PDB file of C-alpha atoms in Angstrom:
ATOM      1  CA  UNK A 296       2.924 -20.275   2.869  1.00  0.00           C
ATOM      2  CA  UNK A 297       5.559 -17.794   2.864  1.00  0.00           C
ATOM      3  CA  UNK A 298       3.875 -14.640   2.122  1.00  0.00           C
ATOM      4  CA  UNK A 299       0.394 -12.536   3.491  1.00  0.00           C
ATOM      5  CA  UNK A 300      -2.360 -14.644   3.257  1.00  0.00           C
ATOM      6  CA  UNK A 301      -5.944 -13.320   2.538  1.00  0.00           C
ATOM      7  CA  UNK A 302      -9.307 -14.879   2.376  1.00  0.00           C
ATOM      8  CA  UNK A 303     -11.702 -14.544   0.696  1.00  0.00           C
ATOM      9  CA  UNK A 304     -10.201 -13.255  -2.099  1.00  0.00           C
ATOM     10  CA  UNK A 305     -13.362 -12.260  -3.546  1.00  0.00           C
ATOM     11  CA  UNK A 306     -16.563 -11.201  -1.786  1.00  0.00           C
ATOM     12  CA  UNK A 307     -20.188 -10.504  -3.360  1.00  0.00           C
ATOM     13  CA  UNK A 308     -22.833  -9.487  -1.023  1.00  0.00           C
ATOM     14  CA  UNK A 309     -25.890  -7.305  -0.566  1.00  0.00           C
ATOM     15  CA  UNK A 310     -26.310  -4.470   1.117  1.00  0.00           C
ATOM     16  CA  UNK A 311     -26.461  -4.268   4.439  1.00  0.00           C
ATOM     17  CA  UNK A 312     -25.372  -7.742   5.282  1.00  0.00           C
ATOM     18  CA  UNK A 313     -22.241  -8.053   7.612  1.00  0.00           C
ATOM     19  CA  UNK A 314     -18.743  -9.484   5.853  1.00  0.00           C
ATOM     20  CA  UNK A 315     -15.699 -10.632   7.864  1.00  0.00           C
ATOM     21  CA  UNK A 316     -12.491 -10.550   5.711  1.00  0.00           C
ATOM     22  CA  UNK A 317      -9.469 -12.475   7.407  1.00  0.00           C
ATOM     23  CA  UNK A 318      -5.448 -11.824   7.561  1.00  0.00           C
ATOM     24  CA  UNK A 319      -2.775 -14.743   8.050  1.00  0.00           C
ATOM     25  CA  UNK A 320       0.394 -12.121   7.736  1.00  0.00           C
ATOM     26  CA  UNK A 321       4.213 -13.988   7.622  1.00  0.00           C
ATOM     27  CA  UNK A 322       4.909 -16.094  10.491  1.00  0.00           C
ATOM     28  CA  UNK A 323       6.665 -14.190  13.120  1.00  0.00           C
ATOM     29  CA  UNK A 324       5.363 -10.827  12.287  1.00  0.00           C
ATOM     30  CA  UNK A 325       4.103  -8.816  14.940  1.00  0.00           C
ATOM     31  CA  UNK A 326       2.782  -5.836  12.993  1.00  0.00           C
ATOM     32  CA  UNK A 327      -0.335  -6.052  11.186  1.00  0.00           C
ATOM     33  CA  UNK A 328      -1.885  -3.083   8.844  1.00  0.00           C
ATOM     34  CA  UNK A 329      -5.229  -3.078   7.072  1.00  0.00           C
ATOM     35  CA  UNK A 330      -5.721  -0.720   3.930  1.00  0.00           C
ATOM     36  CA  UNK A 331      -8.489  -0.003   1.442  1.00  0.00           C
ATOM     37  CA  UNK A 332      -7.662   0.260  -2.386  1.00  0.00           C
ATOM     38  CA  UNK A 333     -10.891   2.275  -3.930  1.00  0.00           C
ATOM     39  CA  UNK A 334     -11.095   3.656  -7.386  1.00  0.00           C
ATOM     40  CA  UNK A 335     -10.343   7.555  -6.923  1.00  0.00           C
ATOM     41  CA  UNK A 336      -9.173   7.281  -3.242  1.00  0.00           C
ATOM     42  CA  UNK A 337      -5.680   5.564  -3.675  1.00  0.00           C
ATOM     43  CA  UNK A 338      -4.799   3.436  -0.840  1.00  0.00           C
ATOM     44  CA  UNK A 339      -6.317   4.362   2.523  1.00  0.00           C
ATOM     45  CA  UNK A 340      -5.018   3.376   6.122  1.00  0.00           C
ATOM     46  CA  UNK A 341      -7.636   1.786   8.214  1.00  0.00           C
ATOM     47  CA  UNK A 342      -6.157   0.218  11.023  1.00  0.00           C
ATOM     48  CA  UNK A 343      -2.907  -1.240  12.483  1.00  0.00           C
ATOM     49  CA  UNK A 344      -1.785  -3.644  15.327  1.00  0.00           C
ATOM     50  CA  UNK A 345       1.209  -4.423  17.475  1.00  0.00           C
ATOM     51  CA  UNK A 346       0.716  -7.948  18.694  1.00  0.00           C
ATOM     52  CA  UNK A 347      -3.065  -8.180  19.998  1.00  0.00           C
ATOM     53  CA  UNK A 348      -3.204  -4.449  20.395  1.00  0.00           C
ATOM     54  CA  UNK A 349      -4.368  -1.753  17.939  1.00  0.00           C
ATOM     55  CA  UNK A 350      -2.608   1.577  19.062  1.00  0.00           C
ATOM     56  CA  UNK A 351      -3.947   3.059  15.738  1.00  0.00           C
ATOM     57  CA  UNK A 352      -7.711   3.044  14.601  1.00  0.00           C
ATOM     58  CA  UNK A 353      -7.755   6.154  12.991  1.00  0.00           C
ATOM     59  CA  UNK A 354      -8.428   4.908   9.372  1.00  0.00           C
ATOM     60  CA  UNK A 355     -11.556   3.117  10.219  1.00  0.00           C
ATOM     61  CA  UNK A 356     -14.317   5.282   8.200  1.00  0.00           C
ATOM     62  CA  UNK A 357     -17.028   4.468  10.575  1.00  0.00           C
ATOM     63  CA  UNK A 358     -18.366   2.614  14.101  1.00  0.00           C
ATOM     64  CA  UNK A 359     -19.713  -0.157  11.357  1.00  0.00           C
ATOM     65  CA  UNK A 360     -16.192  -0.925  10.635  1.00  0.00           C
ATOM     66  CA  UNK A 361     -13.858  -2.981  13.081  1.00  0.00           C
ATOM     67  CA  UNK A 362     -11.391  -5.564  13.418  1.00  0.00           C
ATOM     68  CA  UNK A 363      -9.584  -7.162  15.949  1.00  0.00           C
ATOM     69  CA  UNK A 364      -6.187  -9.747  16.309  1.00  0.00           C
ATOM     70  CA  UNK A 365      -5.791 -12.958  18.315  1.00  0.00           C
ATOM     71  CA  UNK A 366      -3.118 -14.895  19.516  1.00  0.00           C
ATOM     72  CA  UNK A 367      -0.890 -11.956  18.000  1.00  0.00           C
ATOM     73  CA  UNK A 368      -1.738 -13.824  14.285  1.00  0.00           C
ATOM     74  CA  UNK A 369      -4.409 -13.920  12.884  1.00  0.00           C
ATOM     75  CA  UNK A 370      -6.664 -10.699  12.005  1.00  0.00           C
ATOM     76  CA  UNK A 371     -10.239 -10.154  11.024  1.00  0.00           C
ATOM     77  CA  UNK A 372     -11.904  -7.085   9.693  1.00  0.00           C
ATOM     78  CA  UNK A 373     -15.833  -6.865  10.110  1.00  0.00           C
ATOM     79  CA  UNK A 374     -17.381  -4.155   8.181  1.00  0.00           C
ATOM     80  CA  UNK A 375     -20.922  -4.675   9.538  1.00  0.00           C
ATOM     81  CA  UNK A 376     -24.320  -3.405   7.762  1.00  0.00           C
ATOM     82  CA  UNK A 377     -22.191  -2.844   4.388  1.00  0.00           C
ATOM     83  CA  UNK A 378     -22.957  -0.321   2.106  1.00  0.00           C
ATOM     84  CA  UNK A 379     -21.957   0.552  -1.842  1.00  0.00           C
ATOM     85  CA  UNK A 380     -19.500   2.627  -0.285  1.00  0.00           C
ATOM     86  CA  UNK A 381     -17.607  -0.239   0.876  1.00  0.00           C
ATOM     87  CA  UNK A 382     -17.020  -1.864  -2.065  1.00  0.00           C
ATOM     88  CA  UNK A 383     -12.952  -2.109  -2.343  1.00  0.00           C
ATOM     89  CA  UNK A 384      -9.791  -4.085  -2.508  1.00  0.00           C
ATOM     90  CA  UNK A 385      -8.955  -4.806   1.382  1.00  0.00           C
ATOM     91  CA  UNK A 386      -5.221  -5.385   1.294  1.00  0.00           C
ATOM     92  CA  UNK A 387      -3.657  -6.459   4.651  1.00  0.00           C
ATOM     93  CA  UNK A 388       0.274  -6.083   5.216  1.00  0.00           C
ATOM     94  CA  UNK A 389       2.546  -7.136   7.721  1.00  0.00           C
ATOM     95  CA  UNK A 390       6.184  -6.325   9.206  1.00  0.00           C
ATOM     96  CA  UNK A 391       8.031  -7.219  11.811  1.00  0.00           C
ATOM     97  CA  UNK A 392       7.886  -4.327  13.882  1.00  0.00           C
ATOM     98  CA  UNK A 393       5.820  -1.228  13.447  1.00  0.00           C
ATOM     99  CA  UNK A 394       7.498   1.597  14.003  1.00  0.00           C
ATOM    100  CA  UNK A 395      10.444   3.816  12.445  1.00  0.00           C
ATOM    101  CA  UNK A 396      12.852   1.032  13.186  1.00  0.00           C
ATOM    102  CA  UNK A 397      15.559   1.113  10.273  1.00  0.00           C
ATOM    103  CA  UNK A 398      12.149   1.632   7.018  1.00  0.00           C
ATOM    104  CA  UNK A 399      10.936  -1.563   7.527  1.00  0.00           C
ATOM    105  CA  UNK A 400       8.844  -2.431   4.996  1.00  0.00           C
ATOM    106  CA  UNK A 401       5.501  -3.911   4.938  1.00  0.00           C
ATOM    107  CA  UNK A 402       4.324  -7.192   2.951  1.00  0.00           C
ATOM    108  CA  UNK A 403       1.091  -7.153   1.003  1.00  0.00           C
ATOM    109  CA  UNK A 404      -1.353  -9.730   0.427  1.00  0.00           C
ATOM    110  CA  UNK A 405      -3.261 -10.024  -2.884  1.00  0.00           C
ATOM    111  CA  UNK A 406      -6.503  -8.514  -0.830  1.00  0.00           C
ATOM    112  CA  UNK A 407      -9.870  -9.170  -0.542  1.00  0.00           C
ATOM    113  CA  UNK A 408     -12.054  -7.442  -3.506  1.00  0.00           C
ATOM    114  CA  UNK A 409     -15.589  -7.032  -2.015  1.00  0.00           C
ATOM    115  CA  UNK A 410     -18.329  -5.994  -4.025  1.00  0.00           C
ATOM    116  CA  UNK A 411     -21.328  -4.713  -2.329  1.00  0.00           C
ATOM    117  CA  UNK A 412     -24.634  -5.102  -4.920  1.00  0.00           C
TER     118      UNK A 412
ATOM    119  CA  UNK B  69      -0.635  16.078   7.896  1.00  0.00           C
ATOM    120  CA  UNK B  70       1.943  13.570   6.095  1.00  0.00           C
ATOM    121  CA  UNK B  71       1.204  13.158   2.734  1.00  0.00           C
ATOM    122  CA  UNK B  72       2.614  11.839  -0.880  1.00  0.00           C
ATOM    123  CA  UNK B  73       1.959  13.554  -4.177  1.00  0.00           C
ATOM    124  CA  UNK B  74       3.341  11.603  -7.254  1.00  0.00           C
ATOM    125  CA  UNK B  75       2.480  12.601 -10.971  1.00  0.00           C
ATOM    126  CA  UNK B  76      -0.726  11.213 -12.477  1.00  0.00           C
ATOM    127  CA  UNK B  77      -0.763   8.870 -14.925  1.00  0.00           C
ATOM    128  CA  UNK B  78      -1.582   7.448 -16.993  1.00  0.00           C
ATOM    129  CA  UNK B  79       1.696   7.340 -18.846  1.00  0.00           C
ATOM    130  CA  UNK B  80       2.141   4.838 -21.700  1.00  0.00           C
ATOM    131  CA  UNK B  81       6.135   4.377 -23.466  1.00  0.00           C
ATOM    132  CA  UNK B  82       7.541   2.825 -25.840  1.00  0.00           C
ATOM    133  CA  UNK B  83       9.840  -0.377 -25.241  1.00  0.00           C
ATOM    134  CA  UNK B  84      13.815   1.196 -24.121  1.00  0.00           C
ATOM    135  CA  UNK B  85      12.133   4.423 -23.326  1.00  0.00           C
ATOM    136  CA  UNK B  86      13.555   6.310 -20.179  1.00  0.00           C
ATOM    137  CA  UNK B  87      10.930   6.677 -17.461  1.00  0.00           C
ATOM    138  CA  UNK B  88      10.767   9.306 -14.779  1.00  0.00           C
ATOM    139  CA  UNK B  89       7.839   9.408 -12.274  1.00  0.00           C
ATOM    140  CA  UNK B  90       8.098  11.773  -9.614  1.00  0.00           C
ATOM    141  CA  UNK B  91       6.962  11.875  -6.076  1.00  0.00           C
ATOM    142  CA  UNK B  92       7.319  14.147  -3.361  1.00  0.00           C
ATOM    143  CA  UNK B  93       6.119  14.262   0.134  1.00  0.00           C
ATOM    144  CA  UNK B  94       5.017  16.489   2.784  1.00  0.00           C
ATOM    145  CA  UNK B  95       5.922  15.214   6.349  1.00  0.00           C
ATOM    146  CA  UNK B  96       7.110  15.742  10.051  1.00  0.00           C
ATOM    147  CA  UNK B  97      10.847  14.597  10.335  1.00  0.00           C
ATOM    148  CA  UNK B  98      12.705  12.711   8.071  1.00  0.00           C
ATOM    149  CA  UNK B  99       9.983   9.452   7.096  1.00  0.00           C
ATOM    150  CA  UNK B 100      11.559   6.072   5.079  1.00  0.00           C
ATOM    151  CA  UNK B 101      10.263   6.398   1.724  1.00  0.00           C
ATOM    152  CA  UNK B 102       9.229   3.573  -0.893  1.00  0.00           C
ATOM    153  CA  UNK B 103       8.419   2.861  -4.047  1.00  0.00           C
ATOM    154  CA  UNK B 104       6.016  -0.386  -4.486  1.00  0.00           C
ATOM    155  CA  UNK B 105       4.780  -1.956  -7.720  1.00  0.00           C
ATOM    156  CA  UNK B 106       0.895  -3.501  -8.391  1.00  0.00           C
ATOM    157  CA  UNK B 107       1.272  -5.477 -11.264  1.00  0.00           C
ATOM    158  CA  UNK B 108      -2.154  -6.469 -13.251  1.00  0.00           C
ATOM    159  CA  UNK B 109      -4.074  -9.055 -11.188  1.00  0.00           C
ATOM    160  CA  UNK B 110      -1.385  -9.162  -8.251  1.00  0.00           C
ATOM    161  CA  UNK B 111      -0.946  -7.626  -5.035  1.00  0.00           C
ATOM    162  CA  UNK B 112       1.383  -4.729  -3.990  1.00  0.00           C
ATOM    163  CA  UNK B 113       5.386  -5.458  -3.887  1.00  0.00           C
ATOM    164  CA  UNK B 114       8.149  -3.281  -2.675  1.00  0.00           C
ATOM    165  CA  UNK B 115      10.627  -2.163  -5.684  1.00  0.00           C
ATOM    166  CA  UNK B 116      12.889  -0.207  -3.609  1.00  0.00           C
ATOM    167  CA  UNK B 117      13.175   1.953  -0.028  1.00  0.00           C
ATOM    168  CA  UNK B 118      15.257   4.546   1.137  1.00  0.00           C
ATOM    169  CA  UNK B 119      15.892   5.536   4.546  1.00  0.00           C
ATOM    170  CA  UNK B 120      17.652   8.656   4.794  1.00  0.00           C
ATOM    171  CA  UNK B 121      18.864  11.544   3.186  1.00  0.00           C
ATOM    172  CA  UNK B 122      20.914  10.814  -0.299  1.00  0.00           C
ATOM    173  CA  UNK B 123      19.885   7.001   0.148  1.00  0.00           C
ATOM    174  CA  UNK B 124      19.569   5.819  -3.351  1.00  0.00           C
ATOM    175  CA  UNK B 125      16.839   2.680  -3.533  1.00  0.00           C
ATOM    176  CA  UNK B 126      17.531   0.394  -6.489  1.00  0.00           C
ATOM    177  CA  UNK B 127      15.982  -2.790  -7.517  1.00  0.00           C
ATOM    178  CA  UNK B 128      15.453  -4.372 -11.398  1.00  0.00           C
ATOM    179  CA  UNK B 129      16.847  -1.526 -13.089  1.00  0.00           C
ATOM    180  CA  UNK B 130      14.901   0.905 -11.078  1.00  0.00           C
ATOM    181  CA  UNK B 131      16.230   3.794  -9.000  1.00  0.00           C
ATOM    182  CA  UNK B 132      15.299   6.739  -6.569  1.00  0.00           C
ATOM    183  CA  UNK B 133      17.199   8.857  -4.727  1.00  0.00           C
ATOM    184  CA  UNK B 134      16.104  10.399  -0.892  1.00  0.00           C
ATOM    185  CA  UNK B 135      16.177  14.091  -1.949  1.00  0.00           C
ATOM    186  CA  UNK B 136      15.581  16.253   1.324  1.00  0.00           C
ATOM    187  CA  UNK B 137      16.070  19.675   0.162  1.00  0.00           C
ATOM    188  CA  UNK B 138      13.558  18.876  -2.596  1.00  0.00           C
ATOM    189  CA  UNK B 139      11.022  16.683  -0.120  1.00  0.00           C
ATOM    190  CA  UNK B 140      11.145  14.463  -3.376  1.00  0.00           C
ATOM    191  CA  UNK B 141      11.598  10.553  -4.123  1.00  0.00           C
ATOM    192  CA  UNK B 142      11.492  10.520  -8.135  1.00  0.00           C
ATOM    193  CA  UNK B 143      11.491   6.877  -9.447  1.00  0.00           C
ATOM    194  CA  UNK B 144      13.784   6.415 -12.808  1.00  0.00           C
ATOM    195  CA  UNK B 145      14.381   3.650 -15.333  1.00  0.00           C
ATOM    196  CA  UNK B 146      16.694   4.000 -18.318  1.00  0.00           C
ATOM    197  CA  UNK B 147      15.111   1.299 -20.135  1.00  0.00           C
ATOM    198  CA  UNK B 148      11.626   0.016 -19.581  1.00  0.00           C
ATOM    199  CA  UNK B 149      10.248  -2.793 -20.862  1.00  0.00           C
ATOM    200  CA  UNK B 150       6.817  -4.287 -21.433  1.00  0.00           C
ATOM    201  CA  UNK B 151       6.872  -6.502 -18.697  1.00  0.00           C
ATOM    202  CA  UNK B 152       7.246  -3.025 -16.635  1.00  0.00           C
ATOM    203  CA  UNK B 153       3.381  -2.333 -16.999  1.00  0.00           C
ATOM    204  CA  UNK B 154       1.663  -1.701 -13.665  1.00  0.00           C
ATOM    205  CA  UNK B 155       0.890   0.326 -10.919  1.00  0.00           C
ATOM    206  CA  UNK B 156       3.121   2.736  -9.226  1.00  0.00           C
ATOM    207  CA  UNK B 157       2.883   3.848  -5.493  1.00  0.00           C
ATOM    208  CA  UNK B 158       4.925   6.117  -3.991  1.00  0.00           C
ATOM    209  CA  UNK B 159       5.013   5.750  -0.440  1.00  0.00           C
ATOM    210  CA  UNK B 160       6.458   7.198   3.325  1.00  0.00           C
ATOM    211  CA  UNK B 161       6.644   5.480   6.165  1.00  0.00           C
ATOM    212  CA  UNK B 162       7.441   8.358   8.911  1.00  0.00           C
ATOM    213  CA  UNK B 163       5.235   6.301  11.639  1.00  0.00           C
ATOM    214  CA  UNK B 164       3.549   3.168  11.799  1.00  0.00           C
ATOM    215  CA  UNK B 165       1.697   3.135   9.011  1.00  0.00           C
ATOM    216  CA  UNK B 166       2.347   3.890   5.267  1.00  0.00           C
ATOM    217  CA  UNK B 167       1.201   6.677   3.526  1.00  0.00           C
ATOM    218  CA  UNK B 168       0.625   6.594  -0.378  1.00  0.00           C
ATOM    219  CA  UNK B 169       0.291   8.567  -3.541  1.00  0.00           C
ATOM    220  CA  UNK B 170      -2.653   7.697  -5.684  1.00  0.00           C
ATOM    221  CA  UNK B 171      -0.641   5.379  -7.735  1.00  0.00           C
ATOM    222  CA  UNK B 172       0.698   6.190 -11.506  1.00  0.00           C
ATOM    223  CA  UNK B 173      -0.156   3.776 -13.808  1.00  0.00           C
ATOM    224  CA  UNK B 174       2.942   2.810 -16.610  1.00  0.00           C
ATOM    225  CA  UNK B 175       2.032   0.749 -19.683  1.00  0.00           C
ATOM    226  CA  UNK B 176       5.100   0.000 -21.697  1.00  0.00           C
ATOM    227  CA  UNK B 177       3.983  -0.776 -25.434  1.00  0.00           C
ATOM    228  CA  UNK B 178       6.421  -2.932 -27.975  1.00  0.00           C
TER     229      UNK B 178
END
C-alpha cells in the first residue's frame, strides 16, 4: 500500500507478557518515528530512526521498552513484561528525511491500540 | 524544553460557525509548525504546515498563520461543518521529532 502500515491493529494481552508491535512506513522513507497516544498524556515521542540507526531514544519510558529497524524498513517495537501502564495507541510515522530539512512532515499509521488486562 | 500549548477542548459549534483554536509554542530557533487532524476511528493526517515566519498553512478551508512575535500558530475556519468533527493537534517540528499539544477535540453539530 501507499501509506504507514501497522500491525496488529489491535492487541489484548495480560500483564506481564511481552508484545511486539510492527511498522511498514512508505516505501522509500528513511525516517521512522514511534509515538504513544494515552488518555491524559497527548501524544508522546518514544523513539526515532535514520535508516537502521536510532540517534534518538529518549522517549522510551523504560529499559522494558525497545525497538529496533532492519534493512532500513521495517520497524518493531517490543515493550517486554507489559504493564497497565502501557496500555495505548502506538502510532508509527514516517518521512523522508528526519531532520529540519524544508518542515517535512511525517505520515501516520492508524496505530496499534494495545490493551494490557 | 520545546513544547506546544493549544486550548482545551472540548469545543462543540454549530454548522457555519467560525472556529478559532489556538496554539502556541515554546522552542529553541524558529521550528516548522503543523496542524494535523484525528478523525473518529482513523489515524492522524496533516491539515496544514508552515515553515517560517508569516507562512500561512491552508488546506480544506482551514488556515494558520506562523506568528513569531506571538510564538503562536492559531488554526481558523470560517465555516465548519459536521464532517469537521475530530481531533486537533497542534504540532512543531524544530528537530527530528514532532512535538504536540494535547489535542482539542471539535464536534460540529447540525
Amino acid at each position: 500500500g501507499a501509506g504507514v502500515s501497522q500491525s496488529p491493529s489491535n492487541k489484548v494481552t495480560e500483564k506481564g507478557k511481552d508484545v511486539e508491535l510492527r511498522c511498514d512506513p512508505i516505501s522509500g522513507h528513511t525516517a521512522l518515528y514511534w509515538y504513544r497516544q494515552s488518555l491524559g498524556q497527548g501524544l508522546e515521542f518514544l523513539i526515532y530512526f535514520q535508516g537502521n540507526s536510532a540517534p534518538d531514544k529518549s522517549g522510551l519510558p523504560s529499559d522494558r521498552f525497545s525497538a529496533e529497524r532492519t534493512g532500513g524498513s521495517v520497524s518493531t517495537l517490543t515493550i517486554q513484561r507489559t504493564q497497565q501502564e502501557d496500555s495505548a495507541v502506538y502510532l508509527c510515522a514516517s518521512s523522508p528525511n528526519a531532520g529540519r530539512s524544508g518542515g517535512q512532515p511525517q505520515h501516520f499509521g492508524d496505530g496499534t491500540r494495545l490493551s494490557i488486562l | 524544553g520545546d513544547s506546544v500549548t493549544q486550548m482545551e477542548g472540548p469545543v462543540t459549534l454549530s454548522e457555519e460557525a467560525f472556529l478559532t483554536i489556538n496554539c502556541t509554542y515554546t522552542a529553541t530557533g524558529y521550528p516548522s509548525l503543523f496542524w494535523y487532524v484525528q478523525y473518529p476511528g482513523e489515524g492522524l493526517q496533516l491539515l496544514l504546515k508552515a515553515t517560517k515566519a508569516d507562512d500561512k498553512g491552508s488546506n480544506k478551508g482551514f488556515e494558520a498563520t506562523y506568528r513569531k512575535e506571538t510564538t503562536s500558530f492559531h488554526l481558523e475556519k470560517g465555516s465548519v461543518q459536521v464532517s469537521d468533527s475530530a481531533v486537533y493537534f497542534c504540532a512543531q517540528g524544530g528537530s527530528e521529532k514532532l512535538v504536540f499539544g494535547k489535542g482539542t477535540k471539535l464536534t460540529v453539530n447540525p
